[in-house]
Short mmCIF file of C-alpha atoms in Angstrom, two decimals:
data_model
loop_
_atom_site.label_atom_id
_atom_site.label_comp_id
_atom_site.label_asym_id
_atom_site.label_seq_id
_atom_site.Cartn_x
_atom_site.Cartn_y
_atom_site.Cartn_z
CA UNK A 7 133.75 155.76 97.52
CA UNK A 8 130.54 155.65 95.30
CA UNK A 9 128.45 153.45 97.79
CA UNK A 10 129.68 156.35 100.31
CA UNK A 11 128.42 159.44 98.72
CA UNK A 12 125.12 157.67 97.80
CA UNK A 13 124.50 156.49 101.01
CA UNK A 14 125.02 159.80 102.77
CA UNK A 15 122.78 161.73 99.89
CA UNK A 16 119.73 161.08 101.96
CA UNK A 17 121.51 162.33 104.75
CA UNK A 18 122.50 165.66 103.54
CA UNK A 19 118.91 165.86 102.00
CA UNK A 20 117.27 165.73 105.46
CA UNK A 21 119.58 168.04 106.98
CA UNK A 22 118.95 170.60 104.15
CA UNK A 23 115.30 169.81 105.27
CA UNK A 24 115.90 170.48 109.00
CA UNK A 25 118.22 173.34 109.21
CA UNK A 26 116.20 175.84 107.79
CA UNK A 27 112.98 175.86 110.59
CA UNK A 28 115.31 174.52 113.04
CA UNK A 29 116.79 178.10 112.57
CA UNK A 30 114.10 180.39 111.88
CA UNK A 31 112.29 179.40 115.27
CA UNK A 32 109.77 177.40 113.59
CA UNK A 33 107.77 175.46 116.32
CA UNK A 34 108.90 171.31 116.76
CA UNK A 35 106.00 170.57 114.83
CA UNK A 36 107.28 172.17 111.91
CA UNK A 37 110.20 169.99 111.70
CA UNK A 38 109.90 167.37 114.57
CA UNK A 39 109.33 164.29 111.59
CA UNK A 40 112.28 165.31 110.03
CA UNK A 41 114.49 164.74 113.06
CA UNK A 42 112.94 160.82 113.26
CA UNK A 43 114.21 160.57 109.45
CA UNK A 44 117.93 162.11 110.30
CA UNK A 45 118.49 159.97 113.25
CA UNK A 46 117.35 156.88 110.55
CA UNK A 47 119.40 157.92 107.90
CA UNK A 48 122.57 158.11 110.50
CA UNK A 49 121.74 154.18 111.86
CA UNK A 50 121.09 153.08 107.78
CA UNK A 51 124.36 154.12 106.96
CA UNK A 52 126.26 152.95 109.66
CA UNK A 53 124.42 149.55 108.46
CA UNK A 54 125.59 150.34 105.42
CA UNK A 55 129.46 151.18 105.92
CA UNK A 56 128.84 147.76 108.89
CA UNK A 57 127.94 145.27 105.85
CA UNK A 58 128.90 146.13 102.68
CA UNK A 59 133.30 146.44 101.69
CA UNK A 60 133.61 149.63 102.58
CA UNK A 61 137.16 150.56 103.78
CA UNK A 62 137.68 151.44 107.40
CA UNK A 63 138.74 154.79 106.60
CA UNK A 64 136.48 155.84 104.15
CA UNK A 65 133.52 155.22 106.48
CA UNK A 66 135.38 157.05 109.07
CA UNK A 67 136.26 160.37 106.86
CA UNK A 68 133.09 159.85 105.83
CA UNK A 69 131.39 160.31 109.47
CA UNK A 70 133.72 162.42 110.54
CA UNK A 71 132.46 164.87 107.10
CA UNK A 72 128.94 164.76 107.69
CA UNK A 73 129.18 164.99 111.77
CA UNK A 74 131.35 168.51 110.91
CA UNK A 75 129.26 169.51 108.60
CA UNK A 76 126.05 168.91 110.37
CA UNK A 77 127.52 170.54 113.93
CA UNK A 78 128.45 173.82 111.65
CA UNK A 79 125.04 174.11 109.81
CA UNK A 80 123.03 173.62 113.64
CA UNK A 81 125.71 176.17 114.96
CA UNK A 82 124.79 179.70 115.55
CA UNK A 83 128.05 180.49 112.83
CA UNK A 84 126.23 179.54 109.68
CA UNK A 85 124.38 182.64 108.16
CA UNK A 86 121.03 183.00 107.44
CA UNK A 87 121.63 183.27 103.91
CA UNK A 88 123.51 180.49 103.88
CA UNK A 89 120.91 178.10 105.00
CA UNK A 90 118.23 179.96 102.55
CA UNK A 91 120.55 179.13 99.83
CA UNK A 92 120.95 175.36 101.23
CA UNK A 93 116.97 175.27 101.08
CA UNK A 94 116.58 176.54 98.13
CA UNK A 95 118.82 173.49 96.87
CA UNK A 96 117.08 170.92 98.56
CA UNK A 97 114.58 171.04 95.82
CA UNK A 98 117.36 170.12 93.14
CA UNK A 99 118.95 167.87 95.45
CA UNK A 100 115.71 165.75 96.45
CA UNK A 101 114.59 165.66 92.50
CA UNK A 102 118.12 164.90 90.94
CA UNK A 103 119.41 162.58 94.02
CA UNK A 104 116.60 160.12 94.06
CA UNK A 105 112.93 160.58 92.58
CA UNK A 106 114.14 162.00 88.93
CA UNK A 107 116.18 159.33 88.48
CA UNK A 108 113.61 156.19 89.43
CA UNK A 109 110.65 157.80 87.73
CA UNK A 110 112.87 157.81 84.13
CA UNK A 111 113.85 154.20 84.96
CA UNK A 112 110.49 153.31 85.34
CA UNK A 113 109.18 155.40 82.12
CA UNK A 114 112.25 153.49 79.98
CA UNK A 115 111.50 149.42 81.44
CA UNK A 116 107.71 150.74 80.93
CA UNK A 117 106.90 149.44 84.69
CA UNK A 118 107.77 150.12 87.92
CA UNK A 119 109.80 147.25 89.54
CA UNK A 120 108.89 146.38 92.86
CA UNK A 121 108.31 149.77 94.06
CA UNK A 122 105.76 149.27 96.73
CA UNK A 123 101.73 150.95 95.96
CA UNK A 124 101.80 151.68 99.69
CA UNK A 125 105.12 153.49 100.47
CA UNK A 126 104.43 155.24 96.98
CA UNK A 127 100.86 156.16 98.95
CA UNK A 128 102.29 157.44 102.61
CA UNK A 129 104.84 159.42 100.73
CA UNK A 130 102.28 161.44 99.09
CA UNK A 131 99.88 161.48 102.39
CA UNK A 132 102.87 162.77 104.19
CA UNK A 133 103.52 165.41 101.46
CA UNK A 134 100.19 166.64 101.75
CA UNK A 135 100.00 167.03 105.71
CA UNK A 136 103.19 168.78 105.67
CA UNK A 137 101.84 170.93 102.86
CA UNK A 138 99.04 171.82 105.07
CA UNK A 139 101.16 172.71 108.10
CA UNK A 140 103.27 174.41 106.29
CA UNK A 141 100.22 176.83 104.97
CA UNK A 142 99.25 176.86 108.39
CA UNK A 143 101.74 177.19 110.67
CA UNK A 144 104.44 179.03 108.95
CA UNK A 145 103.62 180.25 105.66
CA UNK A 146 107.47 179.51 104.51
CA UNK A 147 107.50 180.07 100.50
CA UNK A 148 110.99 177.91 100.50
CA UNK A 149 109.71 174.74 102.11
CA UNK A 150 106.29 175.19 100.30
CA UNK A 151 108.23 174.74 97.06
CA UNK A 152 110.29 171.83 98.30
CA UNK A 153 107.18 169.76 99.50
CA UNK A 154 105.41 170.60 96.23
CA UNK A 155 107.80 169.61 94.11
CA UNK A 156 108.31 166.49 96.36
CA UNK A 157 104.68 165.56 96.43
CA UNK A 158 104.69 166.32 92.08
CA UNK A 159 107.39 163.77 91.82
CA UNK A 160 106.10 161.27 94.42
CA UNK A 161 102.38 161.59 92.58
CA UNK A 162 104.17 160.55 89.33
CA UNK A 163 105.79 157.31 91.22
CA UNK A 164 102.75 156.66 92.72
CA UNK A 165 100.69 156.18 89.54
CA UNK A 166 103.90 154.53 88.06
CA UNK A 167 103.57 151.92 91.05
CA UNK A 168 99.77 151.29 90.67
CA UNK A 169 100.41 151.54 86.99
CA UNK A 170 102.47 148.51 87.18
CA UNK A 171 100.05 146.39 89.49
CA UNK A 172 97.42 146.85 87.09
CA UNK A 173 99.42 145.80 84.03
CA UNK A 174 100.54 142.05 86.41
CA UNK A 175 96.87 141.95 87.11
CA UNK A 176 96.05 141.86 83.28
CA UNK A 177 98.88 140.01 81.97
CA UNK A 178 97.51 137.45 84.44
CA UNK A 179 94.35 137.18 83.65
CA UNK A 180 95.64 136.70 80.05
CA UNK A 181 97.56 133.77 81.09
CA UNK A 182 94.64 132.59 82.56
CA UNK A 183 92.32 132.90 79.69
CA UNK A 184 94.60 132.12 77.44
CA UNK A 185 95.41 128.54 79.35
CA UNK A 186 91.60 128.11 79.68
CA UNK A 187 91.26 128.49 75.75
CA UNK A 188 94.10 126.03 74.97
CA UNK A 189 92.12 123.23 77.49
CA UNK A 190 88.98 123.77 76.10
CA UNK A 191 90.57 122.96 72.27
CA UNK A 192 92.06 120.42 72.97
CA UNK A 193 89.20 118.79 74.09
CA UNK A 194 87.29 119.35 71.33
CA UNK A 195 90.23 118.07 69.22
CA UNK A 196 90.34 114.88 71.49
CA UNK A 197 86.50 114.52 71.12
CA UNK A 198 86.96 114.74 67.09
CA UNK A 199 89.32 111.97 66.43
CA UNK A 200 87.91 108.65 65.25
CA UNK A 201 87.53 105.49 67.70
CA UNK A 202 89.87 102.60 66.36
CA UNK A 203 87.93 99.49 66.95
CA UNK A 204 89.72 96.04 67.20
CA UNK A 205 88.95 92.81 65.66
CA UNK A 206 85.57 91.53 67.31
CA UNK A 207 86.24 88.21 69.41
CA UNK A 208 83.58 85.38 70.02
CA UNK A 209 80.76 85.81 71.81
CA UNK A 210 80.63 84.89 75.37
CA UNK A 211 79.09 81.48 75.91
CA UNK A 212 79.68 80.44 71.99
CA UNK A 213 81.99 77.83 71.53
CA UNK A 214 84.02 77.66 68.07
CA UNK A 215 82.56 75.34 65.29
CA UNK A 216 84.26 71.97 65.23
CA UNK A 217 86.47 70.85 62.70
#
């Protein structure tokens, strides 16, 4: 039940991210990225409920939840204020659900795990443009806030991210230095020690004194 309600988190995110221009008449291009990510989230966690030990009817309840929810949120019945509510929430929900949560992990192992520089970078880039649409094509105070606050927190993960790279690159070079150090000693120590010599034989050619 756990690995249900975690796996649909990202879906009700999205939808809290759709609804709102969706219903205000905001043009496609307000919102048109955000229908790409829905129909993902809906194929990830059908992967999800496919391959992990979910029970049957869990994933179905499940689906059959969201797909209710969802149809009554895009339906003409939900009002206004309902939805401004919903976005309003998405801030909390975003920041508490997912980024919160990884940036204190990260801040308590003092790295950042293998959380990838680049996906860390095209989550900010996409803040940004949508930041700048959002000035620019609908002026929305609500979402303005939520990709703000979005961008704030995936800022933090990015430098957390490159943070980390940069502390492999030096504990590397460490090693390195440190195994270069260790070589060079112990050839001086080799080229210290004393040369044993054994007993000196005959000369070649000279033939033992006789008796």
């Amino acid at each position: 039940m756990h690995q249900s309600a975690s796996s649909t988190n990202p879906q009700l995110a999205v939808i809290l991210l759709l609804l709102p221009p969706r219903m205000q008449g905001y043009g496609f291009n307000t919102y048109g990225e955000v229908v790409a990510c829905w129909l993902q989230d809906i194929i990830l966690i059908a992967l999800v409920f496919r391959f992990s030990s979910t029970r049957k009817w869990v994933a179905a309840a499940t689906a059959i939840a969201v797909a209710l929810g969802c149809g009554w949120l895009l339906s003409p019945f939900c009002p206004l204020h309902v939805l401004a509510v919903l976005q309003a929430s998405h801030i909390i929900t975003m920041a508490v659900g997912s980024r919160l949560p990884q940036i204190v992990l990260n801040m308590r192992r003092g790295n950042a795990g293998v959380l990838s520089v680049m996906t860390c970078l095209l989550n900010v880039a996409g803040n940004t443009a949508r930041i700048f649409t959002t000035v620019v094509l609908t002026g929305d105070m609500l979402l303005m806030a939520g990709y703000l606050s979005q961008g704030t927190l995936n800022t933090i993960l990015l430098c957390q991210s490159i943070g980390t790279v940069r502390q492999k690159r030096r504990a590397a070079a460490s090693s390195g230095s440190s195994g270069a150090v260790s070589q060079q000693q112990k050839q001086q120590h080799e080229a210290m020690q004393p040369v044993h010599m054994g007993p000196a034989g005959p000369e070649p050619g000279s033939s033992s004194p006789a008796s």
